PDB file of C-alpha atoms in Angstrom:
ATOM      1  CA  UNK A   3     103.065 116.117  94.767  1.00 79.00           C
ATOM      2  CA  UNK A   4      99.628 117.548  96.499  1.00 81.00           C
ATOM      3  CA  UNK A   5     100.498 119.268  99.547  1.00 90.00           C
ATOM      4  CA  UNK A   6     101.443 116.733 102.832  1.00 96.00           C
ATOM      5  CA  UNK A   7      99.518 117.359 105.975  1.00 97.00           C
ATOM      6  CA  UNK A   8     100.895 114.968 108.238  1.00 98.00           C
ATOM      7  CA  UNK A   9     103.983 115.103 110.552  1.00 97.00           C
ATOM      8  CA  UNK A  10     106.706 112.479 109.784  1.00 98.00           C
ATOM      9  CA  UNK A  11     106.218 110.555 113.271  1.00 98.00           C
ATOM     10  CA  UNK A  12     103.588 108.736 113.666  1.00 98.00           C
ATOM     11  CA  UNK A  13     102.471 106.293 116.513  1.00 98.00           C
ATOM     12  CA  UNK A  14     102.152 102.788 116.012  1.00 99.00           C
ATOM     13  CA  UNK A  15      98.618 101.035 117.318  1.00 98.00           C
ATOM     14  CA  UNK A  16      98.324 104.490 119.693  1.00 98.00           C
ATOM     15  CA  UNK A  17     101.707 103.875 122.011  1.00 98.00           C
ATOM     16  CA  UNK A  18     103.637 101.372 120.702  1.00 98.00           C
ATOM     17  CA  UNK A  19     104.434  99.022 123.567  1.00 98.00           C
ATOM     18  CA  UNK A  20     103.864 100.748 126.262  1.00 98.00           C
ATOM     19  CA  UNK A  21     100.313 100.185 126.549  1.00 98.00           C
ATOM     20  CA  UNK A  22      97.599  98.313 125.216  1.00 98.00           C
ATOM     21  CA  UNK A  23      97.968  98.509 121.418  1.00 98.00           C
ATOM     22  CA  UNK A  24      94.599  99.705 119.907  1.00 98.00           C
ATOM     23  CA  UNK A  25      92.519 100.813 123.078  1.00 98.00           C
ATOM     24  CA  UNK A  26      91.929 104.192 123.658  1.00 98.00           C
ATOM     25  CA  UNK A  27      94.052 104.424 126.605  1.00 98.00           C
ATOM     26  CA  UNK A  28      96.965 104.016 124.269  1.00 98.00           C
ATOM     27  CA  UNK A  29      96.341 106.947 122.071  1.00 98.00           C
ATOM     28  CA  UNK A  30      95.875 109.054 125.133  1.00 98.00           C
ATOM     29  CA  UNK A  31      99.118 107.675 126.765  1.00 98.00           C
ATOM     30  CA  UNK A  32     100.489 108.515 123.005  1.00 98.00           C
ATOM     31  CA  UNK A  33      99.340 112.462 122.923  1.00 98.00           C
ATOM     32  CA  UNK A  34     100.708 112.585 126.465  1.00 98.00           C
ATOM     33  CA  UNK A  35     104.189 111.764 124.793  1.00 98.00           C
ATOM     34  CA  UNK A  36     103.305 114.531 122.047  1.00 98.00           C
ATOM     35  CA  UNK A  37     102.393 112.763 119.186  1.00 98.00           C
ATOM     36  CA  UNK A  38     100.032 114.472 116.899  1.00 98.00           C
ATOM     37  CA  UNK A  39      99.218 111.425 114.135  1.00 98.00           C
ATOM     38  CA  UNK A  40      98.439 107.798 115.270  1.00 98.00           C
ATOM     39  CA  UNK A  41      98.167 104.927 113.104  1.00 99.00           C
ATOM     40  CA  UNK A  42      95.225 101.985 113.504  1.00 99.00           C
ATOM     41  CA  UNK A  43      93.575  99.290 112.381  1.00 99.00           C
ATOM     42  CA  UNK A  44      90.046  98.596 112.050  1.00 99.00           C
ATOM     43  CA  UNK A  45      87.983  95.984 110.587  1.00 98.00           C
ATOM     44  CA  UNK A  46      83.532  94.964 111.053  1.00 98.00           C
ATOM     45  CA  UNK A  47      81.897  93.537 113.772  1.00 98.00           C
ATOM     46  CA  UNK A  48      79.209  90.851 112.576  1.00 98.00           C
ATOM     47  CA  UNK A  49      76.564  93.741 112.339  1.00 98.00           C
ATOM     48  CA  UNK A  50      78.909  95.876 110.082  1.00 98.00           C
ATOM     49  CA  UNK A  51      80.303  98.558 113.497  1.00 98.00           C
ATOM     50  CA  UNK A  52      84.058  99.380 112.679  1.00 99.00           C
ATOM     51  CA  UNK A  53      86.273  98.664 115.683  1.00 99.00           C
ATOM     52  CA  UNK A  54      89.943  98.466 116.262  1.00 99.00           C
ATOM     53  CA  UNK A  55      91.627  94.864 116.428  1.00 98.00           C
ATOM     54  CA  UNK A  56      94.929  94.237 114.394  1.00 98.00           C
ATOM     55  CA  UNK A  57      94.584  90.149 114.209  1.00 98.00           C
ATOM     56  CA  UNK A  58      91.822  88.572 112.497  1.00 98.00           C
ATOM     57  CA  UNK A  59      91.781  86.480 116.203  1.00 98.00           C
ATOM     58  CA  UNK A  60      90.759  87.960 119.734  1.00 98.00           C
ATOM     59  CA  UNK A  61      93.041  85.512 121.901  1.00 98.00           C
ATOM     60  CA  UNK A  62      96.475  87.747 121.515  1.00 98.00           C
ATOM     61  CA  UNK A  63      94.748  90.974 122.755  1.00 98.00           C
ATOM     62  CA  UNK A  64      92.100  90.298 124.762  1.00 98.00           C
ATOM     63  CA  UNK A  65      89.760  87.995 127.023  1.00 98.00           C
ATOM     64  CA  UNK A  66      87.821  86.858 123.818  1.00 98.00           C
ATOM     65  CA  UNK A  67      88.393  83.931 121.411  1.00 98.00           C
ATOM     66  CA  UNK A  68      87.705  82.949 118.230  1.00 98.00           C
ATOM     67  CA  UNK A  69      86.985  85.166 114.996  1.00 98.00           C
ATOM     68  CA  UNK A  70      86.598  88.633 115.841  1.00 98.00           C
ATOM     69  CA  UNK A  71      84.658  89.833 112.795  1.00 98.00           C
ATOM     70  CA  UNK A  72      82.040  86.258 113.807  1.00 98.00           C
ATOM     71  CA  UNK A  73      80.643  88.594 117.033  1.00 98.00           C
ATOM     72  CA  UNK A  74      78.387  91.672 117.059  1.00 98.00           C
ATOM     73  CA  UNK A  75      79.439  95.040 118.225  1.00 98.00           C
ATOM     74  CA  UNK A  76      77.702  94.647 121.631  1.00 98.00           C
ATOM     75  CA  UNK A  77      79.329  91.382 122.178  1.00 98.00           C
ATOM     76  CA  UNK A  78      83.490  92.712 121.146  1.00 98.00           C
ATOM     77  CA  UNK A  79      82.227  95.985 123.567  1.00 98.00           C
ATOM     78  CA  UNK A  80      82.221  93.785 126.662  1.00 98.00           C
ATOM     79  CA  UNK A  81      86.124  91.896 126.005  1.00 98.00           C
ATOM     80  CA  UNK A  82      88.516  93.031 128.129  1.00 98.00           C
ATOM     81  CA  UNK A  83      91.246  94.556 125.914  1.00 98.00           C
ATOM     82  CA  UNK A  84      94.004  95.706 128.530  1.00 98.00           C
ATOM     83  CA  UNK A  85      94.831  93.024 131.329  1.00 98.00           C
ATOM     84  CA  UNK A  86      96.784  90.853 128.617  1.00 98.00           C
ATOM     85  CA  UNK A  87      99.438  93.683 128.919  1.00 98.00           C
ATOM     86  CA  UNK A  88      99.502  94.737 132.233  1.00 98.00           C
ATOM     87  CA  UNK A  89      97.409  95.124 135.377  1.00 98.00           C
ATOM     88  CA  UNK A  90      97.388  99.237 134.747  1.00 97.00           C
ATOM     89  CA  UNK A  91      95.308  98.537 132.186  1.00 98.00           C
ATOM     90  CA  UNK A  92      92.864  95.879 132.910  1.00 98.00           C
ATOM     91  CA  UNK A  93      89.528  96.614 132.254  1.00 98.00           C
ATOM     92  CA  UNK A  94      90.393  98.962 128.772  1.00 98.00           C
ATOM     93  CA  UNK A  95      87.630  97.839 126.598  1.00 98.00           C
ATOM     94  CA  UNK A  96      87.620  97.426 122.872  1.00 98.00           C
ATOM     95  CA  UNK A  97      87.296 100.542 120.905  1.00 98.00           C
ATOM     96  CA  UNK A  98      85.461 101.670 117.712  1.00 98.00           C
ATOM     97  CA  UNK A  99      86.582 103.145 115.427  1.00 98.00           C
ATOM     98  CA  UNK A 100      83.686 105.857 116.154  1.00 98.00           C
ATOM     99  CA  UNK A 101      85.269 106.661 119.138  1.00 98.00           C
ATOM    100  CA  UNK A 102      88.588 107.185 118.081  1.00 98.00           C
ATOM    101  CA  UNK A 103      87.698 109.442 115.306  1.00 98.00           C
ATOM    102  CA  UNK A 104      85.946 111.350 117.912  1.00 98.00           C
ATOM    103  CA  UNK A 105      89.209 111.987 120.452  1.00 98.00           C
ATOM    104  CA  UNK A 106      91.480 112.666 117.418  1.00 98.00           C
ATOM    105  CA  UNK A 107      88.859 114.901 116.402  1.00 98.00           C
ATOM    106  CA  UNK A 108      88.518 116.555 119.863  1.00 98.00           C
ATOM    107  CA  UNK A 109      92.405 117.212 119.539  1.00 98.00           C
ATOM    108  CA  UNK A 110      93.259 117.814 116.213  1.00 98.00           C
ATOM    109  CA  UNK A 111      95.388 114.290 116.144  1.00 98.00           C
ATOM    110  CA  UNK A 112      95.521 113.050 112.835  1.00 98.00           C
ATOM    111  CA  UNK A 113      95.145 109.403 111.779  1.00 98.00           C
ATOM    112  CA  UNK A 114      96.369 106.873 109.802  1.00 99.00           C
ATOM    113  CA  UNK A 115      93.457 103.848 109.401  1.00 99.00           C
ATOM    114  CA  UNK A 116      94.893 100.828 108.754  1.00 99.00           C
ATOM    115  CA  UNK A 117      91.755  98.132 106.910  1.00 99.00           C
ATOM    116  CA  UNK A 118      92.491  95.288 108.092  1.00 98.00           C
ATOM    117  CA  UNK A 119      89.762  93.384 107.223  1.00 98.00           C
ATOM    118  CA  UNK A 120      88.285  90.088 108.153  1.00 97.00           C
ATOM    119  CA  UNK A 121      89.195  87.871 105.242  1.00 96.00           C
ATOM    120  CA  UNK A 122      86.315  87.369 103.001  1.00 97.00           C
ATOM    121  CA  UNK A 123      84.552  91.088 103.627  1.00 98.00           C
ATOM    122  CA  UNK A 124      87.480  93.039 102.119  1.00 98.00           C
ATOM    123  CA  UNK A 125      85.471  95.253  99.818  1.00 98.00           C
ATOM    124  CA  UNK A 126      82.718  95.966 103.117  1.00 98.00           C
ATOM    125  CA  UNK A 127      85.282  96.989 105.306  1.00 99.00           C
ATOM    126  CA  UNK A 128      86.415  99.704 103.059  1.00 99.00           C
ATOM    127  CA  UNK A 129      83.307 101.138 102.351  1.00 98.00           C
ATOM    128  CA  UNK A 130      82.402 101.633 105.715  1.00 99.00           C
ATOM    129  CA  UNK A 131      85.243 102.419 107.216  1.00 99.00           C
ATOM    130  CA  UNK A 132      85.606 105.250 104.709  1.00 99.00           C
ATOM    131  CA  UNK A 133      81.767 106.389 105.117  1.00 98.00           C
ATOM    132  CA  UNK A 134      82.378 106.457 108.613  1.00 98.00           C
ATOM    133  CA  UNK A 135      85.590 108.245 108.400  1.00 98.00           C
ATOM    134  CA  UNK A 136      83.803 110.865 106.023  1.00 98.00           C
ATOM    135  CA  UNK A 137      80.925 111.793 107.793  1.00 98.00           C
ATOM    136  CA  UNK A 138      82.496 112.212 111.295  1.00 98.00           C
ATOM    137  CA  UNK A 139      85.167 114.624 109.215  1.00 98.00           C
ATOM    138  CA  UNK A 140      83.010 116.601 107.346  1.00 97.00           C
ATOM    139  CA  UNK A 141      83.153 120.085 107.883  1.00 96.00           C
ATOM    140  CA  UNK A 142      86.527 119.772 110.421  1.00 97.00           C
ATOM    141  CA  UNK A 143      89.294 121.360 110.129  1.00 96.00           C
ATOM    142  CA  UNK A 144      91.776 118.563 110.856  1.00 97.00           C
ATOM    143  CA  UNK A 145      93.570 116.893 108.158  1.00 97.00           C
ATOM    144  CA  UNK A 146      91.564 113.978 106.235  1.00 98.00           C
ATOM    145  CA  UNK A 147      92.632 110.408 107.741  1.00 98.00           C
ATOM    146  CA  UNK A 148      94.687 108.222 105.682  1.00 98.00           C
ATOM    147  CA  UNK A 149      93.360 105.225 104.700  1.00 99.00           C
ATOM    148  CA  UNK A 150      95.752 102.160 103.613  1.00 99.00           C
ATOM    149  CA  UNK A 151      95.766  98.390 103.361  1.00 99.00           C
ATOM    150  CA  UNK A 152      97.352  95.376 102.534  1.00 98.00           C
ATOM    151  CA  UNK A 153      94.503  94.472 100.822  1.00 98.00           C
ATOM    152  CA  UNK A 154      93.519  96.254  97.288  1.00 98.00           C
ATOM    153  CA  UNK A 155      90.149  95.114  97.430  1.00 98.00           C
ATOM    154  CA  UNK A 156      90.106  97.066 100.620  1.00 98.00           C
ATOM    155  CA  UNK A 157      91.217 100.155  99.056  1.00 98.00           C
ATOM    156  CA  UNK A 158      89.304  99.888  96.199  1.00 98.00           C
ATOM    157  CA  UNK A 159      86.090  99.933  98.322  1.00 98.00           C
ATOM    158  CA  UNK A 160      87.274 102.793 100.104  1.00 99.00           C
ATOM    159  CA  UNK A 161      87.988 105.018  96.699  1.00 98.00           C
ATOM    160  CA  UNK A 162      84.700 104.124  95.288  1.00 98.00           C
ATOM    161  CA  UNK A 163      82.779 104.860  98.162  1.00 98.00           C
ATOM    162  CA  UNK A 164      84.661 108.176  99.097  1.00 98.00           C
ATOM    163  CA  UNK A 165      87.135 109.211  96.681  1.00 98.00           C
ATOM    164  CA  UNK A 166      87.997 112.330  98.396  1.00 98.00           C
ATOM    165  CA  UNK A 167      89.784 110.796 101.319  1.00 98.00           C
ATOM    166  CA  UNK A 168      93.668 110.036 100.708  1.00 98.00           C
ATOM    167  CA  UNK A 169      94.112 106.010 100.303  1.00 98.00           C
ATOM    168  CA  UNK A 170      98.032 104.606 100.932  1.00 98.00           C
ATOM    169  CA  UNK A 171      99.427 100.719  99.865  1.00 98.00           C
ATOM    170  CA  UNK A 172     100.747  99.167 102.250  1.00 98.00           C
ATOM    171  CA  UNK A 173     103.416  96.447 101.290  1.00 98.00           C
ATOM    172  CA  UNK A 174     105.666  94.223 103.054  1.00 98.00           C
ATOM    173  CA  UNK A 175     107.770  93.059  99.427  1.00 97.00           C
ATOM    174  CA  UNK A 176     108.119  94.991  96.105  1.00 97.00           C
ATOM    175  CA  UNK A 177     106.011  92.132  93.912  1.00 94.00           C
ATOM    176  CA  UNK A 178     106.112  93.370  89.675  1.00 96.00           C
ATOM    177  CA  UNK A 179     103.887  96.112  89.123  1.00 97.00           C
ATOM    178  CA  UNK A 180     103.745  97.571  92.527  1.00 98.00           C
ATOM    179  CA  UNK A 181     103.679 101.265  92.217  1.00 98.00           C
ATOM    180  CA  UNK A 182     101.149 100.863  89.052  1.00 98.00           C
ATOM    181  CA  UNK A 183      98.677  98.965  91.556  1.00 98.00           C
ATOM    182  CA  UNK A 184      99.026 102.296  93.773  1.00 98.00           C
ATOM    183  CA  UNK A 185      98.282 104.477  90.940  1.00 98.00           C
ATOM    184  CA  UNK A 186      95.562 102.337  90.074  1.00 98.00           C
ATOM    185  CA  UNK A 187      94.136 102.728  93.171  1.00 98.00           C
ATOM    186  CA  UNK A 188      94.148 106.160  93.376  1.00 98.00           C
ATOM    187  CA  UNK A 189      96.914 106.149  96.227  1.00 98.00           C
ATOM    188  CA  UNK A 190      99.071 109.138  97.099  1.00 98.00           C
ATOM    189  CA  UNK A 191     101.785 107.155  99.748  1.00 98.00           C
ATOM    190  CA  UNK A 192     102.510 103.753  99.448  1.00 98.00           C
ATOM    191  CA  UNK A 193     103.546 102.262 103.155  1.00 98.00           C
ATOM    192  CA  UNK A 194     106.627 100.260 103.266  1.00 98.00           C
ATOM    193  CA  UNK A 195     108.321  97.579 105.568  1.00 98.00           C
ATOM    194  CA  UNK A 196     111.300 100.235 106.579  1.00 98.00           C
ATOM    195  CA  UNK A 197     114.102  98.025 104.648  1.00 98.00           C
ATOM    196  CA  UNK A 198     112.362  97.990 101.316  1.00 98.00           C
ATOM    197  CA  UNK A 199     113.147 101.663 100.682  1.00 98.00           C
ATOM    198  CA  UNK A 200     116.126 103.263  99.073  1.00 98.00           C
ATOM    199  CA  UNK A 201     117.538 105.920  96.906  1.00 98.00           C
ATOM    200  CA  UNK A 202     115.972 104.513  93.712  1.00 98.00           C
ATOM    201  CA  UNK A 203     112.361 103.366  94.896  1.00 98.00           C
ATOM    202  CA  UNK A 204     111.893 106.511  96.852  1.00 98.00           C
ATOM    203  CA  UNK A 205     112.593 108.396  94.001  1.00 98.00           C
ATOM    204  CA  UNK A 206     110.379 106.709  91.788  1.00 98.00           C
ATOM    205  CA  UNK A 207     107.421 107.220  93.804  1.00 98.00           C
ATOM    206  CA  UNK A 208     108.444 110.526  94.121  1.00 98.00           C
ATOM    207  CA  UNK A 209     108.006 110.846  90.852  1.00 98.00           C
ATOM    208  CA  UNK A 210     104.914 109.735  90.553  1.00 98.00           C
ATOM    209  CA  UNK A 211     103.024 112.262  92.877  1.00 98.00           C
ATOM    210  CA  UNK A 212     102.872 110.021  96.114  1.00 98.00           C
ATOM    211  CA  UNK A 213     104.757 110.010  99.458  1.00 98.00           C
ATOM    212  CA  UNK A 214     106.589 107.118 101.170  1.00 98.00           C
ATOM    213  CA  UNK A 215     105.713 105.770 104.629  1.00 98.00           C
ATOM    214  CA  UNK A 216     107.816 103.478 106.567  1.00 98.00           C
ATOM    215  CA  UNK A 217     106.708 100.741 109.322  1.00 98.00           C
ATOM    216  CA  UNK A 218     107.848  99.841 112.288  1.00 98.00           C
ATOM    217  CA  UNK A 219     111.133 102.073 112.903  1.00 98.00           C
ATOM    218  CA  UNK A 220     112.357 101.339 116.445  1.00 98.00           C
ATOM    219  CA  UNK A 221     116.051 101.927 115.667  1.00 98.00           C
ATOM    220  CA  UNK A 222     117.649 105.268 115.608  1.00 98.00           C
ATOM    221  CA  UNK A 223     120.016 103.698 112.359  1.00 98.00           C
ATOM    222  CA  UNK A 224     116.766 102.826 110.618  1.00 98.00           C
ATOM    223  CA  UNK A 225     115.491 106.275 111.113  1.00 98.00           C
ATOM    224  CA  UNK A 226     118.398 107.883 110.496  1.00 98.00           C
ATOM    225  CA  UNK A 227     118.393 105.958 107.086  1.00 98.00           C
ATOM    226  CA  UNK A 228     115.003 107.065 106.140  1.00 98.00           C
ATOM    227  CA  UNK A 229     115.360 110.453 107.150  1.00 98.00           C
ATOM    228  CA  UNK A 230     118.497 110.718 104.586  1.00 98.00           C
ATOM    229  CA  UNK A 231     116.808 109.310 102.221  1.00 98.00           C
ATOM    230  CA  UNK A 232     114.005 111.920 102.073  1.00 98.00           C
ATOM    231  CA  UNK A 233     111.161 109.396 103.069  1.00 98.00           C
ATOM    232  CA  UNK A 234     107.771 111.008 104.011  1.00 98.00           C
ATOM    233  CA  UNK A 235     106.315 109.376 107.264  1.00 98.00           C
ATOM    234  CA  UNK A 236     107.831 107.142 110.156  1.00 98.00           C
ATOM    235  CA  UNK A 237     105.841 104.387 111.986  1.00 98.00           C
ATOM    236  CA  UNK A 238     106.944 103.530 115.587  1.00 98.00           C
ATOM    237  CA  UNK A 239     106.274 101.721 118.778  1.00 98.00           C
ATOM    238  CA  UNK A 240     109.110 103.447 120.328  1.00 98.00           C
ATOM    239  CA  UNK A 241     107.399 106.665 121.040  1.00 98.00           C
ATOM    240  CA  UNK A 242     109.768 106.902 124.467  1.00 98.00           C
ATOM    241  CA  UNK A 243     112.858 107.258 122.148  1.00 97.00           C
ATOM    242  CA  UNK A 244     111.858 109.140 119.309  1.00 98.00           C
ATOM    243  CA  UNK A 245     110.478 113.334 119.822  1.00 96.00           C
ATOM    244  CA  UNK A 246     107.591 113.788 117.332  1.00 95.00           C
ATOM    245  CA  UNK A 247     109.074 116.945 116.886  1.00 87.00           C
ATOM    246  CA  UNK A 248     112.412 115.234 115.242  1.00 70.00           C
TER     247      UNK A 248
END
């Protein structure tokens, strides 16, 4: 396997729960408790801006409705992204994905980037996403983000736009021919609901040059588990109970 540049804990949406998942106030609150890797999701605006949103809706997370990916860039910048989880944070805007980069950047954080794309611009999100992510990199010294997604079409956007950044599968079930779609898609993790993995399948994609990632491990059993079996990377919200360091 290519040499692994990321520590195993890594931050779900920024902080987990404790803060408003996506914004930047919840990576900040997430270096404050140490972490050094954060995982994301972006997807477009209408005029093709990467921003961070996990649903494909803005009602759950913010003062917005309807399709995200149906407003512009100037419109998502003026939602309200923090008062749905507590009054601390009302006012935290929507981020972009440009402005992440930058703050991980600023503090040698790395990142995982989650495409999550608007259905129907699968391939688009990929491709910029990983321009974006290429261009604000070059020449830095921090490690590469990793790029994964549900979606292949996603990935396969990503790998043919920049092939140098690392590209992980995520999966929530082991569906025939699952580690051959990874290989075919260049990827070197594949990123697993936490319960999928054991003994067998970790070895297997050990075997074939790749590292395994597990989401969302809030349990110190589940952890435990994964840590045993030699697993790679650990996705959490609970970034209160778990030391980065472990």
């Amino acid at each position: 396997m290519t040499p692994w540049p990321y520590p195993r804990w890594i931050a779900h949406r920024g902080a987990g729960k404790l803060a408003p998942e996506n914004t930047l106030a919840a990576f900040r609150l997430g270096a404050e408790y140490g972490y050094r890797m954060f995982e994301c999701d972006a997807k477009l605006s209408a005029d093709g801006i990467p921003f961070l949103l996990h649903d494909s809706t803005l009602e759950r997370t913010s003062n917005g409705r309807g399709t995200a990916g149906d407003l512009s860039w100037g419109e998502l910048a003026q939602l309200d992204a923090g008062a749905w989880h507590s009054r601390r944070f009302a006012g935290e805007g929507l981020p972009s994905l440009e402005s992440l980069i930058r703050f991980c950047l600023a503090n040698a954080h790395a990142l995982n980037i989650e495409i999550k794309p608007t259905p129907s611009v699968e391939r688009q999100t990929g491709e910029a996403v990983a321009q974006l992510s290429a261009r604000l990199w070059s020449g830095t010294k921090v490690p590469p983000p990793l790029l994964t997604s549900f979606q292949p079409e996603s990935l396969r956007g990503a790998m043919e736009a920049r092939p140098e950044l690392p590209r992980g599968l995520l999966l929530d079930t082991l569906t025939p021919g699952w580690l051959e779609s990874a290989a075919a898609l260049g990827c070197v993790a594949i990123v697993c609901n936490h319960a999928l993995w054991d003994a067998s399948n970790v070895a297997q994609v050990h075997a074939a040059g790749m590292r395994t990632l597990s989401y969302t491990v809030n349990d110190e059993w589940a952890a435990q588990r994964l840590i045993a079996l030699g697993t790679d990377g650990l996705i959490t919200d609970r970034i209160d109970r778990f030391s980065p360091a472990g």
